[in-house]
mmCIF file of C-alpha atoms and ligand atoms in Angstrom:
data_model
loop_
_atom_site.group_PDB
_atom_site.id
_atom_site.type_symbol
_atom_site.label_atom_id
_atom_site.label_comp_id
_atom_site.label_asym_id
_atom_site.label_seq_id
_atom_site.Cartn_x
_atom_site.Cartn_y
_atom_site.Cartn_z
ATOM 1 C CA MET A 1473 -190.287 136.032 42.457
ATOM 2 C CA SER A 1474 -188.649 135.147 38.915
ATOM 3 C CA ASN A 1475 -190.401 137.346 35.922
ATOM 4 C CA PRO A 1476 -190.596 135.569 32.541
ATOM 5 C CA THR A 1477 -188.672 137.325 30.888
ATOM 6 C CA LEU A 1478 -186.631 139.235 31.983
ATOM 7 C CA PRO A 1479 -182.606 136.712 31.949
ATOM 8 C CA LYS A 1480 -182.774 134.093 34.872
ATOM 9 C CA LYS A 1481 -178.688 134.837 35.380
ATOM 10 C CA VAL A 1482 -176.739 137.536 34.733
ATOM 11 C CA ARG A 1483 -173.247 137.701 34.262
ATOM 12 C CA ILE A 1484 -171.820 140.766 36.720
ATOM 13 C CA VAL A 1485 -168.114 142.311 35.298
ATOM 14 C CA GLU A 1486 -166.747 144.018 39.083
ATOM 15 C CA VAL A 1487 -164.809 146.830 37.408
ATOM 16 C CA GLY A 1488 -164.215 148.973 40.482
ATOM 17 C CA PRO A 1489 -160.458 147.999 40.278
ATOM 18 C CA ARG A 1490 -159.718 149.570 37.074
ATOM 19 C CA ASP A 1491 -162.695 151.560 35.918
ATOM 20 C CA GLY A 1492 -162.955 152.890 39.647
ATOM 21 C CA LEU A 1493 -160.403 154.013 40.928
ATOM 22 C CA GLN A 1494 -157.801 154.426 37.189
ATOM 23 C CA ASN A 1495 -160.212 158.181 38.577
ATOM 24 C CA GLU A 1496 -158.225 158.377 41.685
ATOM 25 C CA LYS A 1497 -156.214 161.427 42.422
ATOM 26 C CA GLN A 1498 -154.783 160.403 45.301
ATOM 27 C CA VAL A 1499 -152.759 157.188 45.951
ATOM 28 C CA ILE A 1500 -154.019 154.024 46.316
ATOM 29 C CA PRO A 1501 -151.265 151.880 47.695
ATOM 30 C CA LEU A 1502 -150.691 148.770 45.861
ATOM 31 C CA GLU A 1503 -152.007 146.337 49.177
ATOM 32 C CA ALA A 1504 -155.686 148.111 49.151
ATOM 33 C CA LYS A 1505 -155.627 147.562 45.712
ATOM 34 C CA VAL A 1506 -154.696 144.145 46.725
ATOM 35 C CA GLU A 1507 -157.253 143.605 49.153
ATOM 36 C CA LEU A 1508 -160.615 145.177 47.111
ATOM 37 C CA ILE A 1509 -159.687 142.547 44.378
ATOM 38 C CA GLN A 1510 -158.677 139.618 46.345
ATOM 39 C CA ARG A 1511 -162.720 140.989 48.558
ATOM 40 C CA LEU A 1512 -164.533 140.786 44.769
ATOM 41 C CA ALA A 1513 -163.071 138.249 43.990
ATOM 42 C CA ASP A 1514 -164.208 135.836 47.428
ATOM 43 C CA ALA A 1515 -167.695 137.822 47.072
ATOM 44 C CA GLY A 1516 -168.146 135.057 43.985
ATOM 45 C CA CYS A 1517 -167.764 137.838 41.494
ATOM 46 C CA PRO A 1518 -166.878 135.389 38.286
ATOM 47 C CA ASN A 1519 -164.875 138.771 36.414
ATOM 48 C CA VAL A 1520 -162.814 140.932 37.526
ATOM 49 C CA GLU A 1521 -160.796 144.376 36.309
ATOM 50 C CA ALA A 1522 -158.883 144.202 37.900
ATOM 51 C CA ALA A 1523 -155.471 146.282 36.356
ATOM 52 C CA SER A 1524 -155.186 148.296 32.951
ATOM 53 C CA PHE A 1525 -152.092 147.727 30.740
ATOM 54 C CA VAL A 1526 -152.380 151.392 28.767
ATOM 55 C CA SER A 1527 -149.547 154.571 29.019
ATOM 56 C CA PRO A 1528 -148.904 155.634 33.008
ATOM 57 C CA LYS A 1529 -147.873 159.035 31.216
ATOM 58 C CA TRP A 1530 -152.460 159.375 30.832
ATOM 59 C CA VAL A 1531 -153.942 157.297 33.487
ATOM 60 C CA PRO A 1532 -151.339 156.864 35.945
ATOM 61 C CA GLN A 1533 -153.839 155.574 38.954
ATOM 62 C CA MET A 1534 -153.520 152.237 37.184
ATOM 63 C CA ALA A 1535 -148.926 152.000 36.688
ATOM 64 C CA ASP A 1536 -148.806 149.684 39.416
ATOM 65 C CA SER A 1537 -150.639 147.005 37.903
ATOM 66 C CA PRO A 1538 -148.503 144.538 36.644
ATOM 67 C CA GLN A 1539 -147.098 144.949 40.379
ATOM 68 C CA VAL A 1540 -150.940 144.407 42.195
ATOM 69 C CA MET A 1541 -151.654 141.114 38.780
ATOM 70 C CA ALA A 1542 -147.787 139.575 41.212
ATOM 71 C CA THR A 1543 -149.202 140.454 44.089
ATOM 72 C CA ILE A 1544 -153.017 139.173 44.520
ATOM 73 C CA ARG A 1545 -153.825 135.992 46.099
ATOM 74 C CA ARG A 1546 -156.041 134.040 43.023
ATOM 75 C CA ARG A 1547 -159.089 133.010 43.254
ATOM 76 C CA PRO A 1548 -159.594 130.015 40.814
ATOM 77 C CA GLY A 1549 -162.136 130.313 38.069
ATOM 78 C CA THR A 1550 -161.946 133.692 38.371
ATOM 79 C CA ILE A 1551 -161.099 135.829 35.503
ATOM 80 C CA TYR A 1552 -159.354 139.006 35.937
ATOM 81 C CA SER A 1553 -159.489 141.376 32.962
ATOM 82 C CA ALA A 1554 -157.579 144.102 32.203
ATOM 83 C CA LEU A 1555 -157.883 146.718 29.427
ATOM 84 C CA VAL A 1556 -154.897 147.151 26.657
ATOM 85 C CA PRO A 1557 -154.471 149.996 24.144
ATOM 86 C CA ASN A 1558 -151.808 148.253 21.533
ATOM 87 C CA MET A 1559 -149.314 145.936 21.982
ATOM 88 C CA LYS A 1560 -147.617 147.441 24.442
ATOM 89 C CA GLY A 1561 -150.237 146.700 26.463
ATOM 90 C CA LEU A 1562 -150.749 143.269 25.514
ATOM 91 C CA GLU A 1563 -146.986 142.103 25.609
ATOM 92 C CA ALA A 1564 -147.745 143.757 30.229
ATOM 93 C CA ALA A 1565 -151.121 141.679 29.685
ATOM 94 C CA LEU A 1566 -149.830 138.259 29.417
ATOM 95 C CA ALA A 1567 -146.232 138.871 31.429
ATOM 96 C CA ALA A 1568 -149.073 139.113 34.422
ATOM 97 C CA LYS A 1569 -151.051 136.834 33.099
ATOM 98 C CA MET A 1570 -154.177 138.705 32.556
ATOM 99 C CA GLY A 1571 -156.920 135.708 31.707
ATOM 100 C CA GLU A 1572 -159.077 137.867 29.219
ATOM 101 C CA VAL A 1573 -158.314 141.605 27.794
ATOM 102 C CA ALA A 1574 -159.799 144.410 26.531
ATOM 103 C CA VAL A 1575 -159.547 146.955 23.930
ATOM 104 C CA PHE A 1576 -161.159 150.491 23.846
ATOM 105 C CA GLY A 1577 -162.906 151.923 21.083
ATOM 106 C CA SER A 1578 -165.351 155.027 20.929
ATOM 107 C CA ALA A 1579 -167.974 155.514 18.643
ATOM 108 C CA SER A 1580 -167.347 158.913 18.226
ATOM 109 C CA GLU A 1581 -163.790 160.373 16.242
ATOM 110 C CA PRO A 1582 -163.306 163.761 19.008
ATOM 111 C CA PHE A 1583 -163.851 161.163 22.105
ATOM 112 C CA SER A 1584 -161.265 159.061 20.238
ATOM 113 C CA GLN A 1585 -159.313 161.830 19.638
ATOM 114 C CA ARG A 1586 -159.234 162.455 22.953
ATOM 115 C CA ASN A 1587 -159.037 159.000 24.890
ATOM 116 C CA LEU A 1588 -157.330 157.240 21.896
ATOM 117 C CA ASN A 1589 -154.502 159.792 20.556
ATOM 118 C CA CYS A 1590 -156.052 158.372 17.025
ATOM 119 C CA THR A 1591 -159.049 157.805 14.715
ATOM 120 C CA ILE A 1592 -161.510 154.646 14.888
ATOM 121 C CA ALA A 1593 -160.207 153.549 11.717
ATOM 122 C CA GLU A 1594 -156.196 154.261 13.480
ATOM 123 C CA SER A 1595 -157.535 152.287 16.681
ATOM 124 C CA ILE A 1596 -158.750 149.152 14.709
ATOM 125 C CA GLU A 1597 -154.999 149.029 13.409
ATOM 126 C CA ARG A 1598 -153.403 149.138 17.152
ATOM 127 C CA PHE A 1599 -155.519 146.943 17.368
ATOM 128 C CA ARG A 1600 -155.338 144.267 15.146
ATOM 129 C CA PRO A 1601 -152.175 142.668 16.582
ATOM 130 C CA VAL A 1602 -153.820 143.112 19.584
ATOM 131 C CA ALA A 1603 -156.566 140.586 19.302
ATOM 132 C CA LYS A 1604 -154.759 138.156 17.034
ATOM 133 C CA ALA A 1605 -151.743 137.386 19.827
ATOM 134 C CA ALA A 1606 -155.061 137.765 22.726
ATOM 135 C CA LYS A 1607 -155.884 135.072 20.778
ATOM 136 C CA ASP A 1608 -152.543 133.298 19.720
ATOM 137 C CA ALA A 1609 -152.114 132.437 23.380
ATOM 138 C CA GLY A 1610 -155.482 131.519 24.347
ATOM 139 C CA ILE A 1611 -157.040 134.467 26.935
ATOM 140 C CA ARG A 1612 -160.011 135.519 26.127
ATOM 141 C CA LEU A 1613 -161.336 139.079 23.841
ATOM 142 C CA ARG A 1614 -163.460 141.506 25.261
ATOM 143 C CA GLY A 1615 -163.916 144.930 22.760
ATOM 144 C CA SER A 1616 -165.604 148.186 24.484
ATOM 145 C CA VAL A 1617 -167.607 150.601 22.144
ATOM 146 C CA SER A 1618 -167.561 154.282 24.750
ATOM 147 C CA VAL A 1619 -169.463 155.809 24.083
ATOM 148 C CA ALA A 1620 -172.272 154.471 22.140
ATOM 149 C CA PHE A 1621 -174.905 156.253 23.823
ATOM 150 C CA GLY A 1622 -173.474 160.586 24.128
ATOM 151 C CA CYS A 1623 -170.395 161.933 23.558
ATOM 152 C CA PRO A 1624 -168.633 164.919 26.125
ATOM 153 C CA ILE A 1625 -167.502 166.201 22.179
ATOM 154 C CA GLN A 1626 -170.056 165.616 19.559
ATOM 155 C CA GLY A 1627 -172.803 165.274 21.793
ATOM 156 C CA GLU A 1628 -175.133 162.680 20.253
ATOM 157 C CA VAL A 1629 -173.591 159.090 18.548
ATOM 158 C CA ALA A 1630 -175.596 157.889 15.846
ATOM 159 C CA VAL A 1631 -176.477 153.761 16.269
ATOM 160 C CA SER A 1632 -174.324 153.254 13.192
ATOM 161 C CA ALA A 1633 -171.587 154.520 14.433
ATOM 162 C CA VAL A 1634 -172.257 152.142 17.372
ATOM 163 C CA THR A 1635 -172.793 149.279 15.245
ATOM 164 C CA ASP A 1636 -170.540 149.794 13.005
ATOM 165 C CA LEU A 1637 -167.449 149.334 15.949
ATOM 166 C CA VAL A 1638 -169.735 146.218 16.238
ATOM 167 C CA ARG A 1639 -169.603 145.156 13.836
ATOM 168 C CA ARG A 1640 -165.572 145.757 13.854
ATOM 169 C CA PHE A 1641 -164.701 143.660 16.836
ATOM 170 C CA ILE A 1642 -166.398 140.937 15.620
ATOM 171 C CA ASP A 1643 -164.370 140.705 12.676
ATOM 172 C CA LEU A 1644 -161.718 141.002 15.473
ATOM 173 C CA GLY A 1645 -162.445 137.687 17.024
ATOM 174 C CA CYS A 1646 -163.639 139.764 20.335
ATOM 175 C CA ASP A 1647 -165.705 136.919 22.790
ATOM 176 C CA ASP A 1648 -168.201 139.897 23.699
ATOM 177 C CA ILE A 1649 -168.316 143.135 23.201
ATOM 178 C CA ASP A 1650 -169.748 146.480 25.896
ATOM 179 C CA ILE A 1651 -170.955 148.658 24.311
ATOM 180 C CA CYS A 1652 -170.448 151.515 27.598
ATOM 181 C CA ASP A 1653 -172.702 155.407 28.275
ATOM 182 C CA THR A 1654 -169.197 155.894 29.384
ATOM 183 C CA ILE A 1655 -170.733 160.535 30.429
ATOM 184 C CA GLY A 1656 -174.582 157.892 31.930
ATOM 185 C CA VAL A 1657 -176.481 160.555 29.278
ATOM 186 C CA SER A 1658 -178.393 158.841 28.564
ATOM 187 C CA THR A 1659 -181.968 156.668 29.405
ATOM 188 C CA ALA A 1660 -184.472 153.588 29.454
ATOM 189 C CA GLY A 1661 -186.409 154.269 25.606
ATOM 190 C CA HIS A 1662 -182.578 155.139 24.221
ATOM 191 C CA THR A 1663 -180.842 152.055 25.766
ATOM 192 C CA ARG A 1664 -183.605 150.214 24.590
ATOM 193 C CA THR A 1665 -182.807 151.137 21.066
ATOM 194 C CA VAL A 1666 -178.897 151.028 21.018
ATOM 195 C CA MET A 1667 -179.486 147.681 21.754
ATOM 196 C CA GLU A 1668 -181.736 146.054 20.555
ATOM 197 C CA ALA A 1669 -179.281 147.401 17.098
ATOM 198 C CA ALA A 1670 -176.143 146.248 18.918
ATOM 199 C CA ALA A 1671 -177.776 142.741 19.080
ATOM 200 C CA GLY A 1672 -178.980 142.896 15.540
ATOM 201 C CA VAL A 1673 -175.490 142.030 14.637
ATOM 202 C CA PHE A 1674 -173.585 140.539 17.433
ATOM 203 C CA PRO A 1675 -175.514 137.712 20.013
ATOM 204 C CA ILE A 1676 -177.395 139.110 22.235
ATOM 205 C CA ASP A 1677 -175.926 136.939 25.436
ATOM 206 C CA ARG A 1678 -172.171 138.262 24.807
ATOM 207 C CA LEU A 1679 -173.332 141.507 24.631
ATOM 208 C CA ALA A 1680 -173.155 143.898 28.140
ATOM 209 C CA GLY A 1681 -174.373 147.027 29.514
ATOM 210 C CA HIS A 1682 -172.074 149.474 30.481
ATOM 211 C CA PHE A 1683 -174.020 152.189 32.147
ATOM 212 C CA HIS A 1684 -172.412 155.389 34.098
ATOM 213 C CA ASP A 1685 -174.575 157.145 36.739
ATOM 214 C CA THR A 1686 -174.013 160.628 35.597
ATOM 215 C CA TYR A 1687 -177.802 161.369 35.121
ATOM 216 C CA GLY A 1688 -179.090 159.008 37.486
ATOM 217 C CA GLN A 1689 -180.609 156.665 34.856
ATOM 218 C CA ALA A 1690 -178.315 153.581 35.329
ATOM 219 C CA LEU A 1691 -180.555 150.761 36.595
ATOM 220 C CA ALA A 1692 -183.320 152.311 34.759
ATOM 221 C CA ASN A 1693 -181.050 151.362 31.655
ATOM 222 C CA ILE A 1694 -180.584 147.605 33.531
ATOM 223 C CA TYR A 1695 -183.642 147.430 33.456
ATOM 224 C CA ALA A 1696 -184.177 148.486 29.539
ATOM 225 C CA SER A 1697 -181.768 146.168 28.829
ATOM 226 C CA LEU A 1698 -182.285 143.361 30.960
ATOM 227 C CA GLU A 1699 -186.046 144.614 29.225
ATOM 228 C CA THR A 1700 -184.161 143.503 25.445
ATOM 229 C CA GLY A 1701 -182.214 139.981 26.986
ATOM 230 C CA ILE A 1702 -178.889 141.737 26.973
ATOM 231 C CA SER A 1703 -177.395 139.755 30.112
ATOM 232 C CA MET A 1704 -173.982 141.349 31.037
ATOM 233 C CA TYR A 1705 -173.845 144.127 33.068
ATOM 234 C CA HIS A 1706 -170.750 145.864 34.544
ATOM 235 C CA SER A 1707 -170.854 147.422 37.571
ATOM 236 C CA SER A 1708 -168.239 149.486 40.086
ATOM 237 C CA ILE A 1709 -168.280 148.149 44.027
ATOM 238 C CA ALA A 1710 -169.740 151.286 46.020
ATOM 239 C CA GLY A 1711 -170.047 153.447 43.012
ATOM 240 C CA LEU A 1712 -166.072 153.983 42.932
ATOM 241 C CA GLY A 1713 -165.284 155.985 39.726
ATOM 242 C CA GLY A 1714 -165.640 158.028 36.356
ATOM 243 C CA CYS A 1715 -163.678 158.683 33.261
ATOM 244 C CA PRO A 1716 -160.164 160.268 33.328
ATOM 245 C CA TYR A 1717 -161.061 161.721 29.359
ATOM 246 C CA ALA A 1718 -164.838 163.095 30.751
ATOM 247 C CA LYS A 1719 -164.853 165.926 32.627
ATOM 248 C CA GLY A 1720 -168.116 165.366 34.545
ATOM 249 C CA ALA A 1721 -168.627 161.910 34.624
ATOM 250 C CA THR A 1722 -169.099 159.913 37.303
ATOM 251 C CA GLY A 1723 -169.307 156.518 38.567
ATOM 252 C CA ASN A 1724 -170.138 152.966 36.931
ATOM 253 C CA VAL A 1725 -173.356 152.398 38.585
ATOM 254 C CA ALA A 1726 -173.159 150.921 42.449
ATOM 255 C CA THR A 1727 -172.400 146.859 42.569
ATOM 256 C CA GLU A 1728 -174.695 146.845 45.677
ATOM 257 C CA ASP A 1729 -177.605 148.291 43.710
ATOM 258 C CA VAL A 1730 -177.396 146.005 40.609
ATOM 259 C CA LEU A 1731 -177.336 143.126 42.797
ATOM 260 C CA TYR A 1732 -180.218 144.469 44.970
ATOM 261 C CA LEU A 1733 -182.487 144.652 42.323
ATOM 262 C CA LEU A 1734 -180.995 141.240 40.367
ATOM 263 C CA ASN A 1735 -182.033 140.012 43.853
ATOM 264 C CA GLY A 1736 -185.506 140.921 44.010
ATOM 265 C CA LEU A 1737 -186.144 140.230 40.715
ATOM 266 C CA GLY A 1738 -184.900 136.841 41.220
ATOM 267 C CA ILE A 1739 -182.217 137.295 39.014
ATOM 268 C CA GLU A 1740 -178.843 135.235 39.749
ATOM 269 C CA THR A 1741 -175.131 135.997 39.683
ATOM 270 C CA GLY A 1742 -173.156 133.538 41.710
ATOM 271 C CA ILE A 1743 -172.878 136.897 44.119
ATOM 272 C CA ASP A 1744 -172.672 137.214 48.051
ATOM 273 C CA PHE A 1745 -175.063 140.874 48.542
ATOM 274 C CA GLU A 1746 -172.776 141.167 52.009
ATOM 275 C CA LYS A 1747 -169.561 140.312 51.422
ATOM 276 C CA MET A 1748 -169.712 142.748 48.951
ATOM 277 C CA PHE A 1749 -171.289 145.695 50.633
ATOM 278 C CA ASP A 1750 -168.267 144.735 53.400
ATOM 279 C CA ALA A 1751 -166.052 145.302 49.267
ATOM 280 C CA GLY A 1752 -167.327 148.758 49.957
ATOM 281 C CA GLN A 1753 -167.243 149.340 53.021
ATOM 282 C CA PHE A 1754 -163.067 148.661 53.367
ATOM 283 C CA ILE A 1755 -162.801 150.504 50.102
ATOM 284 C CA SER A 1756 -164.544 153.258 50.784
ATOM 285 C CA ARG A 1757 -162.457 153.942 54.127
ATOM 286 C CA VAL A 1758 -159.430 153.626 52.354
ATOM 287 C CA LEU A 1759 -160.418 155.952 50.092
ATOM 288 C CA GLY A 1760 -162.401 158.755 52.597
ATOM 289 C CA ARG A 1761 -165.387 158.933 51.654
ATOM 290 C CA ALA A 1762 -168.960 157.690 51.631
ATOM 291 C CA PRO A 1763 -170.025 155.627 49.288
ATOM 292 C CA VAL A 1764 -172.063 155.941 46.292
ATOM 293 C CA SER A 1765 -174.117 153.256 47.159
ATOM 294 C CA ARG A 1766 -178.197 154.051 47.675
ATOM 295 C CA ALA A 1767 -177.996 150.266 48.858
ATOM 296 C CA SER A 1768 -175.370 150.631 51.014
ATOM 297 C CA ALA A 1769 -176.284 153.374 52.926
ATOM 298 C CA ALA A 1770 -179.381 152.093 53.457
ATOM 299 C CA LEU A 1771 -177.980 148.334 55.012
ATOM 300 C CA ALA A 1772 -174.829 150.811 56.663
ATOM 301 C CA ALA A 1773 -178.020 152.583 58.436
ATOM 302 C CA LYS A 1774 -180.065 148.926 59.049
ATOM 303 C CA ARG A 1775 -176.716 148.105 60.440
ATOM 304 C CA ALA A 1776 -175.789 150.638 62.812
ATOM 305 C CA ALA A 1777 -179.596 150.310 64.369
HETATM 306 P P1 HMG B 2908 -149.579 158.408 22.657
HETATM 307 O O1 HMG B 2908 -148.609 159.227 23.150
HETATM 308 O O2 HMG B 2908 -150.388 158.654 21.153
HETATM 309 O O3 HMG B 2908 -148.681 156.924 21.599
HETATM 310 O O4 HMG B 2908 -150.854 157.583 22.912
HETATM 311 P P2 HMG B 2908 -146.726 156.320 21.843
HETATM 312 O O5 HMG B 2908 -147.030 155.395 21.549
HETATM 313 O O6 HMG B 2908 -146.517 158.023 21.254
HETATM 314 O O7 HMG B 2908 -146.670 155.935 23.417
HETATM 315 C C1 HMG B 2908 -146.482 157.303 23.686
HETATM 316 C C2 HMG B 2908 -145.610 157.153 25.816
HETATM 317 O O8 HMG B 2908 -146.955 156.001 26.584
HETATM 318 C C3 HMG B 2908 -144.901 156.208 25.351
HETATM 319 O O9 HMG B 2908 -143.940 156.310 26.346
HETATM 320 C C4 HMG B 2908 -144.887 154.933 24.509
HETATM 321 O O10 HMG B 2908 -144.093 154.163 25.705
HETATM 322 C C5 HMG B 2908 -145.602 154.747 25.903
HETATM 323 P P3 HMG B 2908 -142.008 157.541 25.990
HETATM 324 O O11 HMG B 2908 -141.799 156.970 25.538
HETATM 325 O O12 HMG B 2908 -142.473 158.265 26.033
HETATM 326 O O13 HMG B 2908 -141.665 157.644 27.335
HETATM 327 N N1 HMG B 2908 -146.765 153.104 25.803
HETATM 328 C C6 HMG B 2908 -147.159 152.797 27.370
HETATM 329 N N2 HMG B 2908 -147.141 152.826 27.903
HETATM 330 C C7 HMG B 2908 -147.041 151.309 28.699
HETATM 331 N N3 HMG B 2908 -148.122 150.685 28.246
HETATM 332 C C8 HMG B 2908 -148.850 150.675 27.244
HETATM 333 C C9 HMG B 2908 -147.921 152.131 27.031
HETATM 334 N N4 HMG B 2908 -148.619 152.603 25.293
HETATM 335 C C10 HMG B 2908 -147.871 153.657 24.682
HETATM 336 N N5 HMG B 2908 -150.095 149.665 26.519
HETATM 337 C C11 HMG B 2908 -152.043 155.262 23.655
HETATM 338 C C12 HMG B 2908 -151.419 156.276 22.977
HETATM 339 C C13 HMG B 2908 -152.930 154.433 23.700
HETATM 340 C C14 HMG B 2908 -151.618 154.411 25.157
HETATM 341 C C15 HMG B 2908 -152.476 156.340 24.515
HETATM 342 O O14 HMG B 2908 -153.612 157.215 24.600
HETATM 343 C C16 HMG B 2908 -153.368 155.717 26.419
HETATM 344 O O15 HMG B 2908 -153.344 154.987 26.823
HETATM 345 N N6 HMG B 2908 -154.300 156.198 26.331
HETATM 346 C C17 HMG B 2908 -155.234 155.285 27.574
HETATM 347 C C18 HMG B 2908 -155.980 155.595 27.944
HETATM 348 C C19 HMG B 2908 -157.288 155.704 29.078
HETATM 349 O O16 HMG B 2908 -156.389 154.121 29.732
HETATM 350 N N7 HMG B 2908 -158.446 156.124 29.155
HETATM 351 C C20 HMG B 2908 -158.971 155.248 30.562
HETATM 352 C C21 HMG B 2908 -160.041 154.390 30.202
HETATM 353 S S1 HMG B 2908 -160.942 154.159 28.845
HETATM 354 C C22 HMG B 2908 -162.948 153.196 29.905
HETATM 355 O O17 HMG B 2908 -162.638 154.254 30.862
HETATM 356 C C23 HMG B 2908 -163.126 153.772 29.081
HETATM 357 C C24 HMG B 2908 -164.217 151.793 29.808
HETATM 358 O O18 HMG B 2908 -164.976 152.247 30.917
HETATM 359 C C25 HMG B 2908 -165.380 152.268 29.005
HETATM 360 C C26 HMG B 2908 -166.311 153.191 28.609
HETATM 361 O O19 HMG B 2908 -166.902 153.827 30.522
HETATM 362 O O20 HMG B 2908 -166.677 153.957 27.596
HETATM 363 C C27 HMG B 2908 -163.358 151.117 29.399
HETATM 364 MG MG1 MG B 2909 -166.383 153.832 32.007
#
């Protein structure tokens, strides 16, 4: 039954092929990445974060992003997005015909140094030409606010640090802005406070919640965000991932679990749960481990019975 106080539709940004796979130490064959991305798009994901054009020395797993994008069969209507930290990345993203690029800044100075090797202000100056070139090319621009709910180095992050970065992303012309719990430490009340503050400076229908599930709070944080009116969420198939620069951080909330919650609430996503389950099983076989998703485990047990 639908709940009148929650959004009726939610847009899922599937980040498994990027946020998930970027953290894997083992070599993942190109064909497996390609098949995963195709399965996610075929399941109805409107936006698949499929690539990252960052330094291959920093994130080796994403070095084959140009080849991945050149090989995939593209589904009409699906937005394929990529992370870009600078102009070099933007040029590669344009060559790969991405539909959207995401710049990623930090709400804390020490994490900015660790993830981007520069201060927050310097990162914004690097993003400025990226934003202009993306606009000139007519592709979408997203801004991700990392460590918005807590930082692995400094600990607490002030809400004003989050809204400061949101304002800088507005100034760059971002279409959407992601509020990210990089290390998965937030709880529902804090999530509500931060999301309400972000919605005070940027249209709520263009804000996204990006929750890692380190402390098992991601679904509760999504529910708190839904109650705030946020209708865009990032999630990762089979709960893949972590962050190479945040030790101990686990993957994003599993897409299968988010779909189970949203389906139960009668909230539309346009995504086929069974096909996502199959995609999660597929990539987990490639990685040689079980999906980090309770909904996937439950469905697997039901099918095996
Ligand atoms: P740097 O070393 O300070 O930069 O890195 P540099 O400009 O001196 O370049 C060093 C080398 O990297 C040079 O190569 C450049 O050509 C090359 P060399 O001359 O030594 O052979 N390089 C590049 N190569 C390919 N593509 C590029 C590129 N840029 C430079 N775009 C830099 C600065 C930003 C490049 C580096 O710090 C970097 O790549 N950082 C990326 C870190 C990253 O990808 N982190 C994980 C993703 S963020 C995340 O997961 C969080 C998120 O999910 C949200 C959340 O949960 O919070 C989005
Ligand atoms: Mg992330």
